[in-house]
């Protein structure tokens, strides 16, 4: 009888792991709350990286520092006074994971070097197919989607922007990320 329950427990653990829900995080901003589902299977390196920043409370006090209505909102790297935060090492680009830069998805921001993403991310306001991997060209790695609060994202996209510190498309009034925390699955 004990063997039966041991086998049953093993099957339950395996089944639970296979069908475990994707992790979710709650991003609280001064404009409202956004809940994101992260694609752990499709982008494991990227999700692990993002969650390291979440668990370290890195994003508290950062801003959405680049906003282009009709394109995307970008955040996760600068404070309100436009100081750049120190980050972990860059990660491997996972843009060929089969998930497109569709409206409401969250992707890693990077430089021209495909493997340069650290803490910065962006939320797509529209379907940005030109940001997807194509052939030998790396794209921008999608690692999740907005499951609640897309109206907050759309409202952020409408803030007035200008230039600051050599950067364009910077909100005239800071859009602050107050916290990002994991939600229980």
PDB file of C-alpha atoms in Angstrom:
ATOM      1  CA  UNK A   1       0.000   0.000   0.000  1.00  0.00           C
ATOM      2  CA  UNK A   2       2.866   2.348   0.802  1.00  0.00           C
ATOM      3  CA  UNK A   3       4.369   1.760  -2.666  1.00  0.00           C
ATOM      4  CA  UNK A   4       1.035   2.624  -4.255  1.00  0.00           C
ATOM      5  CA  UNK A   5       0.923   6.003  -2.465  1.00  0.00           C
ATOM      6  CA  UNK A   6       4.579   6.689  -3.282  1.00  0.00           C
ATOM      7  CA  UNK A   7       3.906   6.046  -6.975  1.00  0.00           C
ATOM      8  CA  UNK A   8       0.761   8.153  -6.826  1.00  0.00           C
ATOM      9  CA  UNK A   9       2.715  11.022  -5.222  1.00  0.00           C
ATOM     10  CA  UNK A  10       5.412  10.772  -7.916  1.00  0.00           C
ATOM     11  CA  UNK A  11       2.820  10.885 -10.692  1.00  0.00           C
ATOM     12  CA  UNK A  12       1.140  13.885  -9.036  1.00  0.00           C
ATOM     13  CA  UNK A  13       4.476  15.760  -8.811  1.00  0.00           C
ATOM     14  CA  UNK A  14       5.312  15.069 -12.460  1.00  0.00           C
ATOM     15  CA  UNK A  15       1.815  16.022 -13.625  1.00  0.00           C
ATOM     16  CA  UNK A  16       1.809  19.182 -11.525  1.00  0.00           C
ATOM     17  CA  UNK A  17       5.180  20.205 -12.982  1.00  0.00           C
ATOM     18  CA  UNK A  18       4.031  19.564 -16.553  1.00  0.00           C
ATOM     19  CA  UNK A  19       0.840  21.553 -16.129  1.00  0.00           C
ATOM     20  CA  UNK A  20       2.087  24.244 -13.751  1.00  0.00           C
ATOM     21  CA  UNK A  21       0.855  27.684 -14.621  1.00  0.00           C
ATOM     22  CA  UNK A  22       3.286  30.224 -15.995  1.00  0.00           C
ATOM     23  CA  UNK A  23       4.560  32.624 -13.332  1.00  0.00           C
ATOM     24  CA  UNK A  24       2.768  35.938 -13.034  1.00  0.00           C
ATOM     25  CA  UNK A  25       4.004  39.267 -11.715  1.00  0.00           C
ATOM     26  CA  UNK A  26       2.174  42.390 -10.657  1.00  0.00           C
ATOM     27  CA  UNK A  27       3.732  45.682 -11.748  1.00  0.00           C
ATOM     28  CA  UNK A  28       2.445  48.653  -9.777  1.00  0.00           C
ATOM     29  CA  UNK A  29       3.057  52.062 -11.363  1.00  0.00           C
ATOM     30  CA  UNK A  30       1.967  55.586 -10.509  1.00  0.00           C
ATOM     31  CA  UNK A  31      -0.503  55.187 -13.410  1.00  0.00           C
ATOM     32  CA  UNK A  32      -2.047  51.871 -12.277  1.00  0.00           C
ATOM     33  CA  UNK A  33      -1.360  48.151 -12.054  1.00  0.00           C
ATOM     34  CA  UNK A  34      -0.327  45.734 -14.807  1.00  0.00           C
ATOM     35  CA  UNK A  35      -0.300  41.947 -14.390  1.00  0.00           C
ATOM     36  CA  UNK A  36       2.052  39.966 -16.630  1.00  0.00           C
ATOM     37  CA  UNK A  37       2.120  36.251 -17.388  1.00  0.00           C
ATOM     38  CA  UNK A  38       5.672  35.082 -18.130  1.00  0.00           C
ATOM     39  CA  UNK A  39       6.408  32.403 -20.749  1.00  0.00           C
ATOM     40  CA  UNK A  40       8.754  30.158 -18.767  1.00  0.00           C
ATOM     41  CA  UNK A  41       8.751  27.362 -21.344  1.00  0.00           C
ATOM     42  CA  UNK A  42       9.283  29.516 -24.433  1.00  0.00           C
ATOM     43  CA  UNK A  43      11.847  31.905 -22.910  1.00  0.00           C
ATOM     44  CA  UNK A  44      13.408  30.221 -19.841  1.00  0.00           C
ATOM     45  CA  UNK A  45      16.632  32.270 -19.792  1.00  0.00           C
ATOM     46  CA  UNK A  46      14.767  35.550 -20.186  1.00  0.00           C
ATOM     47  CA  UNK A  47      12.105  34.708 -17.593  1.00  0.00           C
ATOM     48  CA  UNK A  48      14.745  33.592 -15.077  1.00  0.00           C
ATOM     49  CA  UNK A  49      16.661  36.833 -15.701  1.00  0.00           C
ATOM     50  CA  UNK A  50      13.549  39.009 -15.291  1.00  0.00           C
ATOM     51  CA  UNK A  51      12.520  37.184 -12.109  1.00  0.00           C
ATOM     52  CA  UNK A  52      15.994  37.703 -10.616  1.00  0.00           C
ATOM     53  CA  UNK A  53      15.460  41.443 -10.983  1.00  0.00           C
ATOM     54  CA  UNK A  54      11.918  41.116  -9.578  1.00  0.00           C
ATOM     55  CA  UNK A  55      13.108  39.108  -6.558  1.00  0.00           C
ATOM     56  CA  UNK A  56      15.902  41.638  -5.906  1.00  0.00           C
ATOM     57  CA  UNK A  57      13.341  44.497  -5.936  1.00  0.00           C
ATOM     58  CA  UNK A  58      15.430  46.061  -8.723  1.00  0.00           C
ATOM     59  CA  UNK A  59      12.500  47.619 -10.583  1.00  0.00           C
ATOM     60  CA  UNK A  60      11.147  49.628  -7.609  1.00  0.00           C
ATOM     61  CA  UNK A  61      11.773  53.291  -8.418  1.00  0.00           C
ATOM     62  CA  UNK A  62      12.622  52.740 -12.079  1.00  0.00           C
ATOM     63  CA  UNK A  63      10.592  54.412 -14.796  1.00  0.00           C
ATOM     64  CA  UNK A  64       9.063  53.901 -18.184  1.00  0.00           C
ATOM     65  CA  UNK A  65      11.707  56.158 -19.697  1.00  0.00           C
ATOM     66  CA  UNK A  66      10.879  55.749 -23.410  1.00  0.00           C
ATOM     67  CA  UNK A  67       7.317  55.994 -24.676  1.00  0.00           C
ATOM     68  CA  UNK A  68       6.312  55.959 -28.321  1.00  0.00           C
ATOM     69  CA  UNK A  69       2.537  55.907 -28.787  1.00  0.00           C
ATOM     70  CA  UNK A  70       1.585  53.467 -31.529  1.00  0.00           C
ATOM     71  CA  UNK A  71       4.750  51.422 -30.906  1.00  0.00           C
ATOM     72  CA  UNK A  72       5.797  50.535 -27.335  1.00  0.00           C
ATOM     73  CA  UNK A  73       6.547  51.676 -23.776  1.00  0.00           C
ATOM     74  CA  UNK A  74      10.029  50.866 -22.424  1.00  0.00           C
ATOM     75  CA  UNK A  75      11.233  50.716 -18.830  1.00  0.00           C
ATOM     76  CA  UNK A  76      13.340  48.987 -16.256  1.00  0.00           C
ATOM     77  CA  UNK A  77      16.691  50.712 -16.463  1.00  0.00           C
ATOM     78  CA  UNK A  78      16.527  54.326 -15.259  1.00  0.00           C
ATOM     79  CA  UNK A  79      15.425  56.049 -12.068  1.00  0.00           C
ATOM     80  CA  UNK A  80      13.273  59.198 -11.902  1.00  0.00           C
ATOM     81  CA  UNK A  81      16.370  61.418 -12.055  1.00  0.00           C
ATOM     82  CA  UNK A  82      17.433  59.471 -15.187  1.00  0.00           C
ATOM     83  CA  UNK A  83      20.286  57.661 -13.482  1.00  0.00           C
ATOM     84  CA  UNK A  84      21.038  54.297 -15.079  1.00  0.00           C
ATOM     85  CA  UNK A  85      20.840  51.393 -12.627  1.00  0.00           C
ATOM     86  CA  UNK A  86      23.648  48.843 -12.457  1.00  0.00           C
ATOM     87  CA  UNK A  87      22.561  45.539 -13.979  1.00  0.00           C
ATOM     88  CA  UNK A  88      23.495  41.883 -14.107  1.00  0.00           C
ATOM     89  CA  UNK A  89      25.408  40.448 -17.066  1.00  0.00           C
ATOM     90  CA  UNK A  90      23.654  40.398 -20.471  1.00  0.00           C
ATOM     91  CA  UNK A  91      21.706  37.281 -21.435  1.00  0.00           C
ATOM     92  CA  UNK A  92      21.390  35.068 -24.495  1.00  0.00           C
ATOM     93  CA  UNK A  93      18.752  36.268 -26.980  1.00  0.00           C
ATOM     94  CA  UNK A  94      15.698  33.977 -27.159  1.00  0.00           C
ATOM     95  CA  UNK A  95      13.834  35.777 -29.944  1.00  0.00           C
ATOM     96  CA  UNK A  96      13.583  32.621 -32.079  1.00  0.00           C
ATOM     97  CA  UNK A  97      11.187  31.069 -29.558  1.00  0.00           C
ATOM     98  CA  UNK A  98       8.156  31.237 -31.848  1.00  0.00           C
ATOM     99  CA  UNK A  99       6.374  33.983 -29.877  1.00  0.00           C
ATOM    100  CA  UNK A 100       5.784  37.206 -31.783  1.00  0.00           C
ATOM    101  CA  UNK A 101       5.941  40.830 -30.692  1.00  0.00           C
ATOM    102  CA  UNK A 102       2.159  41.189 -30.678  1.00  0.00           C
ATOM    103  CA  UNK A 103       0.090  43.856 -28.910  1.00  0.00           C
ATOM    104  CA  UNK A 104       0.309  43.362 -25.160  1.00  0.00           C
ATOM    105  CA  UNK A 105       3.447  41.217 -25.141  1.00  0.00           C
ATOM    106  CA  UNK A 106       6.517  42.086 -23.095  1.00  0.00           C
ATOM    107  CA  UNK A 107       9.954  41.773 -24.681  1.00  0.00           C
ATOM    108  CA  UNK A 108      13.542  42.432 -23.711  1.00  0.00           C
ATOM    109  CA  UNK A 109      15.111  45.689 -24.823  1.00  0.00           C
ATOM    110  CA  UNK A 110      18.658  45.458 -26.142  1.00  0.00           C
ATOM    111  CA  UNK A 111      21.288  47.279 -28.157  1.00  0.00           C
ATOM    112  CA  UNK A 112      22.237  46.321 -31.725  1.00  0.00           C
ATOM    113  CA  UNK A 113      24.045  43.355 -30.192  1.00  0.00           C
ATOM    114  CA  UNK A 114      21.355  40.627 -30.035  1.00  0.00           C
ATOM    115  CA  UNK A 115      22.811  39.219 -26.795  1.00  0.00           C
ATOM    116  CA  UNK A 116      22.952  42.503 -24.843  1.00  0.00           C
ATOM    117  CA  UNK A 117      19.633  42.467 -22.923  1.00  0.00           C
ATOM    118  CA  UNK A 118      19.872  43.014 -19.175  1.00  0.00           C
ATOM    119  CA  UNK A 119      17.038  44.611 -17.160  1.00  0.00           C
ATOM    120  CA  UNK A 120      15.182  46.790 -19.657  1.00  0.00           C
ATOM    121  CA  UNK A 121      11.969  45.598 -21.259  1.00  0.00           C
ATOM    122  CA  UNK A 122       9.164  46.985 -23.379  1.00  0.00           C
ATOM    123  CA  UNK A 123       5.452  46.318 -23.783  1.00  0.00           C
ATOM    124  CA  UNK A 124       4.190  46.309 -27.364  1.00  0.00           C
ATOM    125  CA  UNK A 125       1.274  48.678 -28.023  1.00  0.00           C
ATOM    126  CA  UNK A 126       0.611  47.182 -31.465  1.00  0.00           C
ATOM    127  CA  UNK A 127       1.654  44.099 -33.419  1.00  0.00           C
ATOM    128  CA  UNK A 128       5.328  44.837 -34.116  1.00  0.00           C
ATOM    129  CA  UNK A 129       6.164  42.063 -36.567  1.00  0.00           C
ATOM    130  CA  UNK A 130       9.342  43.877 -37.616  1.00  0.00           C
ATOM    131  CA  UNK A 131      10.782  43.133 -34.141  1.00  0.00           C
ATOM    132  CA  UNK A 132      10.467  39.359 -34.565  1.00  0.00           C
ATOM    133  CA  UNK A 133      13.369  37.094 -35.494  1.00  0.00           C
ATOM    134  CA  UNK A 134      13.492  36.392 -39.228  1.00  0.00           C
ATOM    135  CA  UNK A 135      15.914  34.022 -40.922  1.00  0.00           C
ATOM    136  CA  UNK A 136      19.378  34.735 -39.532  1.00  0.00           C
ATOM    137  CA  UNK A 137      18.290  38.095 -38.092  1.00  0.00           C
ATOM    138  CA  UNK A 138      17.748  38.110 -34.336  1.00  0.00           C
ATOM    139  CA  UNK A 139      14.666  39.854 -33.050  1.00  0.00           C
ATOM    140  CA  UNK A 140      13.555  41.051 -29.647  1.00  0.00           C
ATOM    141  CA  UNK A 141      12.764  38.209 -27.244  1.00  0.00           C
ATOM    142  CA  UNK A 142       9.132  38.027 -26.161  1.00  0.00           C
ATOM    143  CA  UNK A 143       8.880  36.519 -22.685  1.00  0.00           C
ATOM    144  CA  UNK A 144       5.339  37.255 -21.532  1.00  0.00           C
ATOM    145  CA  UNK A 145       2.088  39.116 -22.029  1.00  0.00           C
ATOM    146  CA  UNK A 146      -0.211  41.516 -20.219  1.00  0.00           C
ATOM    147  CA  UNK A 147      -3.128  39.588 -18.708  1.00  0.00           C
ATOM    148  CA  UNK A 148      -4.601  42.524 -16.793  1.00  0.00           C
ATOM    149  CA  UNK A 149      -4.087  46.267 -17.031  1.00  0.00           C
ATOM    150  CA  UNK A 150      -3.712  46.815 -20.760  1.00  0.00           C
ATOM    151  CA  UNK A 151      -5.748  49.999 -20.250  1.00  0.00           C
ATOM    152  CA  UNK A 152      -2.953  51.194 -17.926  1.00  0.00           C
ATOM    153  CA  UNK A 153      -0.392  50.440 -20.656  1.00  0.00           C
ATOM    154  CA  UNK A 154      -2.494  52.367 -23.181  1.00  0.00           C
ATOM    155  CA  UNK A 155      -2.805  55.330 -20.766  1.00  0.00           C
ATOM    156  CA  UNK A 156       0.961  55.370 -20.228  1.00  0.00           C
ATOM    157  CA  UNK A 157       1.374  55.509 -24.015  1.00  0.00           C
ATOM    158  CA  UNK A 158      -0.591  58.784 -24.072  1.00  0.00           C
ATOM    159  CA  UNK A 159       1.654  60.799 -21.721  1.00  0.00           C
ATOM    160  CA  UNK A 160       3.432  63.796 -23.197  1.00  0.00           C
ATOM    161  CA  UNK A 161       7.071  63.193 -24.043  1.00  0.00           C
ATOM    162  CA  UNK A 162      10.111  65.256 -24.920  1.00  0.00           C
ATOM    163  CA  UNK A 163      13.901  65.055 -24.828  1.00  0.00           C
ATOM    164  CA  UNK A 164      16.026  64.625 -21.718  1.00  0.00           C
ATOM    165  CA  UNK A 165      19.705  63.887 -21.235  1.00  0.00           C
ATOM    166  CA  UNK A 166      20.278  63.125 -24.896  1.00  0.00           C
ATOM    167  CA  UNK A 167      17.283  60.759 -25.051  1.00  0.00           C
ATOM    168  CA  UNK A 168      14.074  61.268 -26.994  1.00  0.00           C
ATOM    169  CA  UNK A 169      10.532  60.095 -26.205  1.00  0.00           C
ATOM    170  CA  UNK A 170      11.039  60.630 -22.459  1.00  0.00           C
ATOM    171  CA  UNK A 171       7.871  61.344 -20.439  1.00  0.00           C
ATOM    172  CA  UNK A 172       7.677  64.970 -19.321  1.00  0.00           C
ATOM    173  CA  UNK A 173       6.250  63.709 -16.021  1.00  0.00           C
ATOM    174  CA  UNK A 174       7.899  60.474 -14.815  1.00  0.00           C
ATOM    175  CA  UNK A 175       5.933  57.228 -15.109  1.00  0.00           C
ATOM    176  CA  UNK A 176       7.315  55.374 -12.089  1.00  0.00           C
ATOM    177  CA  UNK A 177       7.375  51.632 -11.498  1.00  0.00           C
ATOM    178  CA  UNK A 178       6.705  51.475  -7.763  1.00  0.00           C
ATOM    179  CA  UNK A 179       7.055  47.706  -7.412  1.00  0.00           C
ATOM    180  CA  UNK A 180       7.092  44.422  -9.294  1.00  0.00           C
ATOM    181  CA  UNK A 181       6.290  41.284  -7.326  1.00  0.00           C
ATOM    182  CA  UNK A 182       5.525  37.653  -8.028  1.00  0.00           C
ATOM    183  CA  UNK A 183       1.946  36.480  -7.664  1.00  0.00           C
ATOM    184  CA  UNK A 184       1.112  33.089  -6.196  1.00  0.00           C
ATOM    185  CA  UNK A 185       0.141  30.517  -8.834  1.00  0.00           C
TER     186      UNK A 185
END
